[in-house]
PDB file of C-alpha atoms and ligand atoms in Angstrom:
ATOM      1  CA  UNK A 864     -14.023   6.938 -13.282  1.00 43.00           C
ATOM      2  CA  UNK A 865     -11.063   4.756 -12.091  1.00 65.00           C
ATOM      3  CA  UNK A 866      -9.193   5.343  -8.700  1.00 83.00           C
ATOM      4  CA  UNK A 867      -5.614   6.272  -9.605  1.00 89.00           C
ATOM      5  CA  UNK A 868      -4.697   9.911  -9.463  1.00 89.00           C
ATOM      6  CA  UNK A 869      -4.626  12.377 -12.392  1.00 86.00           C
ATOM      7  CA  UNK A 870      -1.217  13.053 -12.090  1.00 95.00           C
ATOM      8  CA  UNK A 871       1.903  10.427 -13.001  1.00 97.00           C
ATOM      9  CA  UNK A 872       3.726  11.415  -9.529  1.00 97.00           C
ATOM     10  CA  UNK A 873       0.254  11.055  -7.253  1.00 98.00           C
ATOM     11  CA  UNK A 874       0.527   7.648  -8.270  1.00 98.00           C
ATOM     12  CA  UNK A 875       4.168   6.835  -7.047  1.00 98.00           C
ATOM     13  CA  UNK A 876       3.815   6.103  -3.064  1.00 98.00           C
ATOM     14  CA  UNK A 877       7.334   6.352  -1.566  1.00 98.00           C
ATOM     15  CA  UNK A 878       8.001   3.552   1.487  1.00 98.00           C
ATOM     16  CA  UNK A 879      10.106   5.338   4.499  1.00 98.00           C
ATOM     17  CA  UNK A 880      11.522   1.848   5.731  1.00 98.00           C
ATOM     18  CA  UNK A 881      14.115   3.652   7.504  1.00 98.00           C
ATOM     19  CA  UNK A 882      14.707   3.180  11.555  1.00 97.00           C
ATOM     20  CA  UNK A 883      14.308   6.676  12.873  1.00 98.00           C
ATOM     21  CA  UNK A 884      11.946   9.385  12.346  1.00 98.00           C
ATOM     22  CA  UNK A 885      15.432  11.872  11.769  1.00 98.00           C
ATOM     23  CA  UNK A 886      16.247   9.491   8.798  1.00 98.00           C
ATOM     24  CA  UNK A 887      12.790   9.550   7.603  1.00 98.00           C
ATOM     25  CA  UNK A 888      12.814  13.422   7.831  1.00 98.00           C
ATOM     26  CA  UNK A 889      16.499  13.664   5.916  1.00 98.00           C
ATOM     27  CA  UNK A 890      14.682  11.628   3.169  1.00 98.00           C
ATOM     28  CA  UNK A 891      11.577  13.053   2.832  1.00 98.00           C
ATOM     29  CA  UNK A 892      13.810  16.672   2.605  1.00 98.00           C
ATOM     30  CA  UNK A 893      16.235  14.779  -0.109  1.00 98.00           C
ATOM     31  CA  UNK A 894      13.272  13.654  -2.034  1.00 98.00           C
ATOM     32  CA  UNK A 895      11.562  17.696  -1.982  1.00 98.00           C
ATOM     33  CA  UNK A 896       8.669  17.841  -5.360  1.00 97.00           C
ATOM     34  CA  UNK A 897       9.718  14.573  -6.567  1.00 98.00           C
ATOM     35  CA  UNK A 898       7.613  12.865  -4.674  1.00 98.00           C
ATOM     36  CA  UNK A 899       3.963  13.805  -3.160  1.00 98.00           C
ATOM     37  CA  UNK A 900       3.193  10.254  -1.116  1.00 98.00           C
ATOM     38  CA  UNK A 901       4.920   8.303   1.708  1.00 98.00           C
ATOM     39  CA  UNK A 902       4.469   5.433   3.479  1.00 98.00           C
ATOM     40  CA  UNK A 903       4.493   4.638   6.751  1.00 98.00           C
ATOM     41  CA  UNK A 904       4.943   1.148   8.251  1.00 98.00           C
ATOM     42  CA  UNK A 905       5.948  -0.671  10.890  1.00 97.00           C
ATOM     43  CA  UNK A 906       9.666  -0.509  11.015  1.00 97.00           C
ATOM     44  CA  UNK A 907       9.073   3.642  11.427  1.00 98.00           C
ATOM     45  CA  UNK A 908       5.842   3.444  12.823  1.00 98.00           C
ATOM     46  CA  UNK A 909       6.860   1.748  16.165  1.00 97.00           C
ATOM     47  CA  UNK A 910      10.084   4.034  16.067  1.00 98.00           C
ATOM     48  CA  UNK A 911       8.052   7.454  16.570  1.00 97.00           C
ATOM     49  CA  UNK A 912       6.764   7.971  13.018  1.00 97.00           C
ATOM     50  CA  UNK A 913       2.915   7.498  13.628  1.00 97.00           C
ATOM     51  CA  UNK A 914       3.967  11.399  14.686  1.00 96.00           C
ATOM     52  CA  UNK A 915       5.510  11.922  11.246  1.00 98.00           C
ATOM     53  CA  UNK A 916       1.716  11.397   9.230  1.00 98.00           C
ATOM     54  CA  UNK A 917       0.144  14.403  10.612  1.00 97.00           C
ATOM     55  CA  UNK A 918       3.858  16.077  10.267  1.00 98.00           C
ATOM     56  CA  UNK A 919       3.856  15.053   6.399  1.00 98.00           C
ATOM     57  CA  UNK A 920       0.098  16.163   5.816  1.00 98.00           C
ATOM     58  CA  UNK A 921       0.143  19.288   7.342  1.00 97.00           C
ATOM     59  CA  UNK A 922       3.415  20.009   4.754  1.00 98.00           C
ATOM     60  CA  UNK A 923       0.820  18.986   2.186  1.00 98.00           C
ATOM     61  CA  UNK A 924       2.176  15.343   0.923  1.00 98.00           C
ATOM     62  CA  UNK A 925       0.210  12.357   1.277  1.00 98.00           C
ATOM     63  CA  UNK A 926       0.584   9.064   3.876  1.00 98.00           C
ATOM     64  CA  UNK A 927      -0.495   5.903   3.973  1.00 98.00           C
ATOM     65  CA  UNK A 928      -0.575   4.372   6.932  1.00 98.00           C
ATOM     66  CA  UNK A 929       1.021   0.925   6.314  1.00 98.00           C
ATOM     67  CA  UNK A 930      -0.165  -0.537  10.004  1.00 98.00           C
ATOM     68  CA  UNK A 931      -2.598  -3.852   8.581  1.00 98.00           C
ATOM     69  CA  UNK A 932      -4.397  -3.260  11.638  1.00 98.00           C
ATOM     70  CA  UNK A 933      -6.511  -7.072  12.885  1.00 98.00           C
ATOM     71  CA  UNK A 934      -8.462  -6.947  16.031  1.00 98.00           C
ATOM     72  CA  UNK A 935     -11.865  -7.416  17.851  1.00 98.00           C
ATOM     73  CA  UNK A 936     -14.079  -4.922  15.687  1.00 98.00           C
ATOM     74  CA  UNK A 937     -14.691  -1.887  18.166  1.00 98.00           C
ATOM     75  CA  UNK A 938     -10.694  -2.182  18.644  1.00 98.00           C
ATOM     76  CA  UNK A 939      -9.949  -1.762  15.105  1.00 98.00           C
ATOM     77  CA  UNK A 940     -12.952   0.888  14.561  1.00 98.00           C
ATOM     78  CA  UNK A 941     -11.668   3.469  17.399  1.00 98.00           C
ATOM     79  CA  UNK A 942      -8.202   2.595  16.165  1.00 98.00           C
ATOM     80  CA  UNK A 943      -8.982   4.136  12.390  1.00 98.00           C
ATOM     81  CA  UNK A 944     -11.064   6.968  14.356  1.00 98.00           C
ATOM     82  CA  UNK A 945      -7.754   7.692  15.919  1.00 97.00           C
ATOM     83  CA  UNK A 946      -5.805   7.038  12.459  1.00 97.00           C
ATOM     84  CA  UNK A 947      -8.188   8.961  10.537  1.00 97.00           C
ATOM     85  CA  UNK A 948      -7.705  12.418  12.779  1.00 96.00           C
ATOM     86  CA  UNK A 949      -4.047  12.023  12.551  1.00 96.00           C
ATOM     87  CA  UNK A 950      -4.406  12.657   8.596  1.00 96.00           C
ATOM     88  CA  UNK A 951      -3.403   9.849   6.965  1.00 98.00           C
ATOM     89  CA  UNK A 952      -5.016   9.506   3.346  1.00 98.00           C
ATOM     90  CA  UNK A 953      -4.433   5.618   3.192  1.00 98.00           C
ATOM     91  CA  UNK A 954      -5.006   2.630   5.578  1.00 98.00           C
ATOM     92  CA  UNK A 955      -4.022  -1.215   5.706  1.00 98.00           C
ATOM     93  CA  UNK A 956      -6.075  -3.793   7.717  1.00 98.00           C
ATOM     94  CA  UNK A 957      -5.847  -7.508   7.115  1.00 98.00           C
ATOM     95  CA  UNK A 958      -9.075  -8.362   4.729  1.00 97.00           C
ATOM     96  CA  UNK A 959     -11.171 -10.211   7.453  1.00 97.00           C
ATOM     97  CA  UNK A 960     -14.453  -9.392   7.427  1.00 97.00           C
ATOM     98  CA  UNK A 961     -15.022  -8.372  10.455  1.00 98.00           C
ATOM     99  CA  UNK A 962     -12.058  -6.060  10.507  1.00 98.00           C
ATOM    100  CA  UNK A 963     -12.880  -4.803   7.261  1.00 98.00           C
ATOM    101  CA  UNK A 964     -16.761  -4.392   8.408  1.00 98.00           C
ATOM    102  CA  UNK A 965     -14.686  -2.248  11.239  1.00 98.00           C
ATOM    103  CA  UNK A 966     -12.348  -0.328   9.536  1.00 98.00           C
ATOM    104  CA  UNK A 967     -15.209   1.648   6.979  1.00 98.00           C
ATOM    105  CA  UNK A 968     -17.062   2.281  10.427  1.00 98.00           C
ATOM    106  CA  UNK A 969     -14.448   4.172  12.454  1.00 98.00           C
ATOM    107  CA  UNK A 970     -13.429   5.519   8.904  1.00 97.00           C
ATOM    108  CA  UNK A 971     -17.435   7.277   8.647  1.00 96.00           C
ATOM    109  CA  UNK A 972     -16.954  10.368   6.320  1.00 96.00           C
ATOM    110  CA  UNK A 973     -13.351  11.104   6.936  1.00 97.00           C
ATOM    111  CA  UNK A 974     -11.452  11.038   4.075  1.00 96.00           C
ATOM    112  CA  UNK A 975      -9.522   7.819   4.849  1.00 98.00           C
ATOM    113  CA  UNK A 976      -9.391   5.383   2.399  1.00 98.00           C
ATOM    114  CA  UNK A 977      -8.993   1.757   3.770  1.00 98.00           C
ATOM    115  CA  UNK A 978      -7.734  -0.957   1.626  1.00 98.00           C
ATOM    116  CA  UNK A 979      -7.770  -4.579   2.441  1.00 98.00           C
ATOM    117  CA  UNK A 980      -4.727  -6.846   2.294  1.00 97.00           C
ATOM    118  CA  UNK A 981      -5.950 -10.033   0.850  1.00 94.00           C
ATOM    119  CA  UNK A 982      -3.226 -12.534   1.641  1.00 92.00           C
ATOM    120  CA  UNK A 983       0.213 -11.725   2.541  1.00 89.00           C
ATOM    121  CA  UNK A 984       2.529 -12.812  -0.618  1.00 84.00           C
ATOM    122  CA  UNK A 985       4.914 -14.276   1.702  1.00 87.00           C
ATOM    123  CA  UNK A 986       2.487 -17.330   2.330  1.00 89.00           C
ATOM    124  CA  UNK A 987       2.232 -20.073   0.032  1.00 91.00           C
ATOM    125  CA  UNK A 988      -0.641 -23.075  -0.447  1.00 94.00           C
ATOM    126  CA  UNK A 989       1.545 -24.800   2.529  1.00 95.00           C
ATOM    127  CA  UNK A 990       1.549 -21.666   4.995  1.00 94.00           C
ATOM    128  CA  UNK A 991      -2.146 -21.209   4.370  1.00 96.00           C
ATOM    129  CA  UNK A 992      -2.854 -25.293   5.195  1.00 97.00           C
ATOM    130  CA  UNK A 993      -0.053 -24.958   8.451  1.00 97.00           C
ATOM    131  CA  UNK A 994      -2.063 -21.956   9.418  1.00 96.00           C
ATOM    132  CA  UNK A 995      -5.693 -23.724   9.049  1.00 97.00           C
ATOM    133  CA  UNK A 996      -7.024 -22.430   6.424  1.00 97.00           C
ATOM    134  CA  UNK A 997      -8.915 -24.717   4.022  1.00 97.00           C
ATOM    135  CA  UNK A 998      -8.504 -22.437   0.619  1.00 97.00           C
ATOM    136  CA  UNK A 999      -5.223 -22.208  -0.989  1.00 95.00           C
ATOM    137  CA  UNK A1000      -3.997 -18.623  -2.001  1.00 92.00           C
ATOM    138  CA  UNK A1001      -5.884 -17.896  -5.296  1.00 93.00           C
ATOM    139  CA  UNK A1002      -9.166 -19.086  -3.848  1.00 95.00           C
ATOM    140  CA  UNK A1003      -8.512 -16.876  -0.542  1.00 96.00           C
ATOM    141  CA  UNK A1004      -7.405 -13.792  -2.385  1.00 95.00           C
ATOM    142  CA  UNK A1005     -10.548 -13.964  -4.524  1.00 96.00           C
ATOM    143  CA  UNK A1006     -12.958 -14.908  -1.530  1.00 97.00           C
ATOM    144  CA  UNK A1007     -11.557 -11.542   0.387  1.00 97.00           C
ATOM    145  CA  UNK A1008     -11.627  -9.285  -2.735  1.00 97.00           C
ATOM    146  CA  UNK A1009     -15.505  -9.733  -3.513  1.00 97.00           C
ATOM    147  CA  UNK A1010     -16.189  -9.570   0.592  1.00 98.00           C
ATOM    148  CA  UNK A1011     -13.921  -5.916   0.278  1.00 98.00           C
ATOM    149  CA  UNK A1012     -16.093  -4.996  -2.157  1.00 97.00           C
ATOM    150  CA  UNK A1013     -19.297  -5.885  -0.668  1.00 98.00           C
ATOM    151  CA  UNK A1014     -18.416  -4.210   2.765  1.00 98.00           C
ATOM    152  CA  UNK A1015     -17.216  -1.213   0.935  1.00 96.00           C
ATOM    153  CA  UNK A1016     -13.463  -1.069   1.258  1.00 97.00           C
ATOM    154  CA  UNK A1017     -11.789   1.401  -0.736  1.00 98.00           C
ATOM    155  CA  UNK A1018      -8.799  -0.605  -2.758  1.00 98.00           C
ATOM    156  CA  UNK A1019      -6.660  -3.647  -2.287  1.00 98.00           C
ATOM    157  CA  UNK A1020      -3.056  -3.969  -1.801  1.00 97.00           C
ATOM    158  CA  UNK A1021      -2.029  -6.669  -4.286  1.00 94.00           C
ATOM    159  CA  UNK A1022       0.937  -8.330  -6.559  1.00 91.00           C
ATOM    160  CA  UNK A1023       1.671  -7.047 -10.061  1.00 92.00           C
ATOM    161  CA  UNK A1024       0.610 -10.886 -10.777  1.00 91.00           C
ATOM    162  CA  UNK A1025      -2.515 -10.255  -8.721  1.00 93.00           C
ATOM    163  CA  UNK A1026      -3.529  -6.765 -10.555  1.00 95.00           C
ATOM    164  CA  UNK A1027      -5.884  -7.727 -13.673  1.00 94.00           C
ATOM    165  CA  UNK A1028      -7.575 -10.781 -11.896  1.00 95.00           C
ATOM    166  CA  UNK A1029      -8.482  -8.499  -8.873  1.00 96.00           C
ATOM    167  CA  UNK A1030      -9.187  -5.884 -11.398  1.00 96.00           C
ATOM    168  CA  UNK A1031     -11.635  -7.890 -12.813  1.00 95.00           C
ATOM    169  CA  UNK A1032     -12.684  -9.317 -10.129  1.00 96.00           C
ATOM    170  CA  UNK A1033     -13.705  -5.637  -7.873  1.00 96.00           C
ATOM    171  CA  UNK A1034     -13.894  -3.371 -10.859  1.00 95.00           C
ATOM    172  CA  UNK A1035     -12.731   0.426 -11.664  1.00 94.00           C
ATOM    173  CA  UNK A1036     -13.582   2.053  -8.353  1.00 95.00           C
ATOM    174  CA  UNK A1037     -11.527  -0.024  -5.916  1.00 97.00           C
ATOM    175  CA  UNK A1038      -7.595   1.630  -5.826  1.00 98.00           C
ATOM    176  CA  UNK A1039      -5.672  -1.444  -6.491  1.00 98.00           C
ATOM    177  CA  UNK A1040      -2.287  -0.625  -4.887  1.00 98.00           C
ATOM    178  CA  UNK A1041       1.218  -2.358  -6.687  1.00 96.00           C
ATOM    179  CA  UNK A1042       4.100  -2.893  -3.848  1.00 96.00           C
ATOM    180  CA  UNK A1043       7.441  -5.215  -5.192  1.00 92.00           C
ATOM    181  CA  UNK A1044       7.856  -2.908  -7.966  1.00 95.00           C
ATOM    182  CA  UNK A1045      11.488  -2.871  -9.773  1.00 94.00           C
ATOM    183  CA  UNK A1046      12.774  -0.416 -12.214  1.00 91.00           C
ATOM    184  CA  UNK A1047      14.571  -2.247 -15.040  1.00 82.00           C
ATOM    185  CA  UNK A1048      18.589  -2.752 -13.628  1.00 78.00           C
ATOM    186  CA  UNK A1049      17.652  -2.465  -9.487  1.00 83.00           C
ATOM    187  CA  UNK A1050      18.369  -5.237  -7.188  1.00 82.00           C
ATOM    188  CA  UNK A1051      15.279  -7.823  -6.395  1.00 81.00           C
ATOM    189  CA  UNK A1052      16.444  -8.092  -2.846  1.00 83.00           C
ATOM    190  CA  UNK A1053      13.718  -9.938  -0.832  1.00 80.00           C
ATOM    191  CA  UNK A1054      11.074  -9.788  -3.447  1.00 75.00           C
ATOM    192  CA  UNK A1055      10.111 -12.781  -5.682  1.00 75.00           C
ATOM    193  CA  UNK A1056       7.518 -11.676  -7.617  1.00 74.00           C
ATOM    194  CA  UNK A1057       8.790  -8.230  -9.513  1.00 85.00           C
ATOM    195  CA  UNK A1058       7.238  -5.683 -11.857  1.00 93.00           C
ATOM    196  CA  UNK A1059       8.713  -3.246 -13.633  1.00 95.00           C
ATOM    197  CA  UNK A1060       6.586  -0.170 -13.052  1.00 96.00           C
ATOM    198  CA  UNK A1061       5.277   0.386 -16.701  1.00 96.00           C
ATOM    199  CA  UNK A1062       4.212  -3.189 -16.789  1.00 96.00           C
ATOM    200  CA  UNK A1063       2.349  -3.277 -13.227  1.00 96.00           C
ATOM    201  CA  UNK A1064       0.670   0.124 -14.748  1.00 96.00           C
ATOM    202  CA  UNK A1065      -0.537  -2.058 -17.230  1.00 95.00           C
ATOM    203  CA  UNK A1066      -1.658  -4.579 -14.941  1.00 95.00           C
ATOM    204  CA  UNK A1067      -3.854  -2.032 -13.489  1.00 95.00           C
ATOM    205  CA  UNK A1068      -1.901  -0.885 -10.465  1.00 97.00           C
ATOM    206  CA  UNK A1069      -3.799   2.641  -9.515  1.00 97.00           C
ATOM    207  CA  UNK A1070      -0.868   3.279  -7.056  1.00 98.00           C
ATOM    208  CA  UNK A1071       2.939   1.620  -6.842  1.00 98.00           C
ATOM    209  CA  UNK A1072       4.911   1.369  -3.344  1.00 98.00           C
ATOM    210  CA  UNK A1073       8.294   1.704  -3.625  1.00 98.00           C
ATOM    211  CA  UNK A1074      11.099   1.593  -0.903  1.00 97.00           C
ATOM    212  CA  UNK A1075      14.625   0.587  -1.769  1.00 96.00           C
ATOM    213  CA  UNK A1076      14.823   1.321  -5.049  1.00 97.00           C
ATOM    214  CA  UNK A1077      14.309   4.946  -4.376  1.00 98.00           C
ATOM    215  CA  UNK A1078      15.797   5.114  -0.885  1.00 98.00           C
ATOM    216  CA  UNK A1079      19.293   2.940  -1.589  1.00 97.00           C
ATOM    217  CA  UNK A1080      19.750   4.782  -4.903  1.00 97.00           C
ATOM    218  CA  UNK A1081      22.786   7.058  -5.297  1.00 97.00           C
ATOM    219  CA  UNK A1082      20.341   9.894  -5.874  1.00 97.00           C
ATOM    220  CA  UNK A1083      16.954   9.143  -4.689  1.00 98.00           C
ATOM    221  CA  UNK A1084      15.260  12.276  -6.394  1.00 98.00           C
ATOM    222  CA  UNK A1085      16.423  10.812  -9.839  1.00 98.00           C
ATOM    223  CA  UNK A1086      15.513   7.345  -8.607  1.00 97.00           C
ATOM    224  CA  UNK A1087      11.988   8.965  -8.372  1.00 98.00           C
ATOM    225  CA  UNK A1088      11.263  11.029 -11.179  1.00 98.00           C
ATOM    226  CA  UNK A1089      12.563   8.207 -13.158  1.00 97.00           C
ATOM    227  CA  UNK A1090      10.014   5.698 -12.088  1.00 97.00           C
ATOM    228  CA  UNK A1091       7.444   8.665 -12.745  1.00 97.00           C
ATOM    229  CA  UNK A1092       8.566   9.442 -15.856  1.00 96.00           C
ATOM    230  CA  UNK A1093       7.712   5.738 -16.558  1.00 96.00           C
ATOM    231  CA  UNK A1094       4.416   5.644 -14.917  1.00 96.00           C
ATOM    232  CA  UNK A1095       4.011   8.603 -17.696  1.00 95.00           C
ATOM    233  CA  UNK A1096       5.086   6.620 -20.471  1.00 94.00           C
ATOM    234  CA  UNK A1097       2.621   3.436 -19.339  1.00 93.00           C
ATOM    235  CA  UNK A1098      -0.298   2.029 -21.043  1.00 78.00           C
ATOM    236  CA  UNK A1099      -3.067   0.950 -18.350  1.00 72.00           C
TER     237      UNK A1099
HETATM  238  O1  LIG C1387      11.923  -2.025  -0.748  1.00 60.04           O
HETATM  239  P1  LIG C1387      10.694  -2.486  -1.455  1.00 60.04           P
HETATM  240  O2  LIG C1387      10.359  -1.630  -2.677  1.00 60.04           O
HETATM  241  O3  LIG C1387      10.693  -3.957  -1.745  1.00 60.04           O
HETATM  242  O4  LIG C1387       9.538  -2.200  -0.383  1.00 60.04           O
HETATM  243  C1  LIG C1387       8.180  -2.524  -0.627  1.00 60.04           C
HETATM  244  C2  LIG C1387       7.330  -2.020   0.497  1.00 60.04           C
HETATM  245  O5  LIG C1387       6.012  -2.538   0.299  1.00 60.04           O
HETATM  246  C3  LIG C1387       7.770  -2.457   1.881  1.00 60.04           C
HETATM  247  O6  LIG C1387       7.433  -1.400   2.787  1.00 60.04           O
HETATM  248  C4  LIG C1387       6.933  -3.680   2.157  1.00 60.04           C
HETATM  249  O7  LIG C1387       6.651  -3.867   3.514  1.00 60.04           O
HETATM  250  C5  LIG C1387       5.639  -3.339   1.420  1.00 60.04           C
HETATM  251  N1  LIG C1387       4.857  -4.497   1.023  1.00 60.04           N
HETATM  252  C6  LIG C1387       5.351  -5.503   0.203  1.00 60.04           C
HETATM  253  N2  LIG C1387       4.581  -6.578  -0.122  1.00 60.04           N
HETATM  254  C7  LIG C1387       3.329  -6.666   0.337  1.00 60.04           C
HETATM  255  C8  LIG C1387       2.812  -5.655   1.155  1.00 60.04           C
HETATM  256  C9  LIG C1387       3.625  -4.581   1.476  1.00 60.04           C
HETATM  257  O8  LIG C1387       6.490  -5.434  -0.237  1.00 60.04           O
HETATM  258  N3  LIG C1387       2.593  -7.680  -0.022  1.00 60.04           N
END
């Protein structure tokens, strides 16, 4: 039993960076069959969307809800209680233990799953040291994996690059989840470490996010069933 989906296009999670919930919506209609999961994050989120995830599941597609919530624990548990009604299938929170500890409480039975961001890949050995912390990245992202998988977090949102140590590392049952995912030929933009999404497949990516790629693309519906088509075509 491993966590990614049965189908190719379950596994293709669509990020609505866009600033209004009216673009979001002319999108998500653009996109129709071709894709079954969004994102949700902060750009949209604090722009009206956290009204879009119970919008989106009610028209039967999937969200995540990309909010990496980090608080006192009862904060961050009634915050997921809230999260969870609102229908969201996916959750971020920031892989302290506490929080994590947290998040599967307010989560109970609902059918939330919360995964843990280890590290953020923007920070480097030097950020971590500037921001206290005595481990560099590699020991940190390790150290938070096995504590996600002893409080009994759900998956990980990780780096191609990060995918088969973490695999490894937490096993079949966590979802490992793949952002800073390029199809051969798109721009890198902002992202430095890039996967093509066969090879982070093969990494062991359950799930890959996906925003400009699919949104800035001439035609975002080919964009998408071209990235499934490869997710097809992938060896894990
Ligand atoms: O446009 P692009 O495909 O680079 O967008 C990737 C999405 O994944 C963005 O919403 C970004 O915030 C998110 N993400 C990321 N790297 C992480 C965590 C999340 O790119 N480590």
């Amino acid at each position: 039993m491993t966590a990614a989906p049965a189908h190719p296009r379950d596994r293709l999670i669509v990020g609505l960076d866009l600033p209004s919930v009216e673009a979001a919506e002319a999108m998500v209609a653009r996109l129709g069959d071709s894709v079954t999961f969004y994102k949700i994050g902060y750009q949209l989120a604090y722009a009206g969307g956290l009204a879009l995830i119970g919008k989106l599941a009610d028209s039967g597609k999937k969200v995540f809800a990309d909010l990496k919530l980090h608080d006192i624990g009862n904060t961050v548990a009634r915050g997921v209680e809230s999260i969870a009604r609102s229908g969201a299938s996916f959750l971020t929170v920031h892989a302290y233990p506490q929080t994590m500890a947290a998040a599967v409480e307010g989560r109970g039975t609902a059918p939330l799953r919360i995964l843990g961001v280890t590290v953020l890949t923007s920070y480097d050995d030097a950020d971590l040291r500037d921001a206290g912390y005595a481990l560099g990245v590699t020991a940190l992202v390790e150290a938070r994996a096995r504590a996600a998988k002893a409080i009994g977090i759900d998956g990980l949102v990780c780096s191609g690059e990060e995918a088969a140590r973490l695999r490894a590392l937490v096993g079949p049952n966590l979802a490992l989840v793949v952002p800073g995912i390029r199809p051969q030929g798109s721009a890198s933009g902002d992202q430095k470490r890039i996967m093509t999404p066969a090879q982070a497949i093969a990494a062991g990516a359950d799930y890959l996010v996906v925003a400009r790629p699919v949104l800035a693309a001439a035609d975002p519906r080919a964009a998408a069933d071209a990235i499934v088509d490869e997710i097809a075509a992938a060896h894990a």
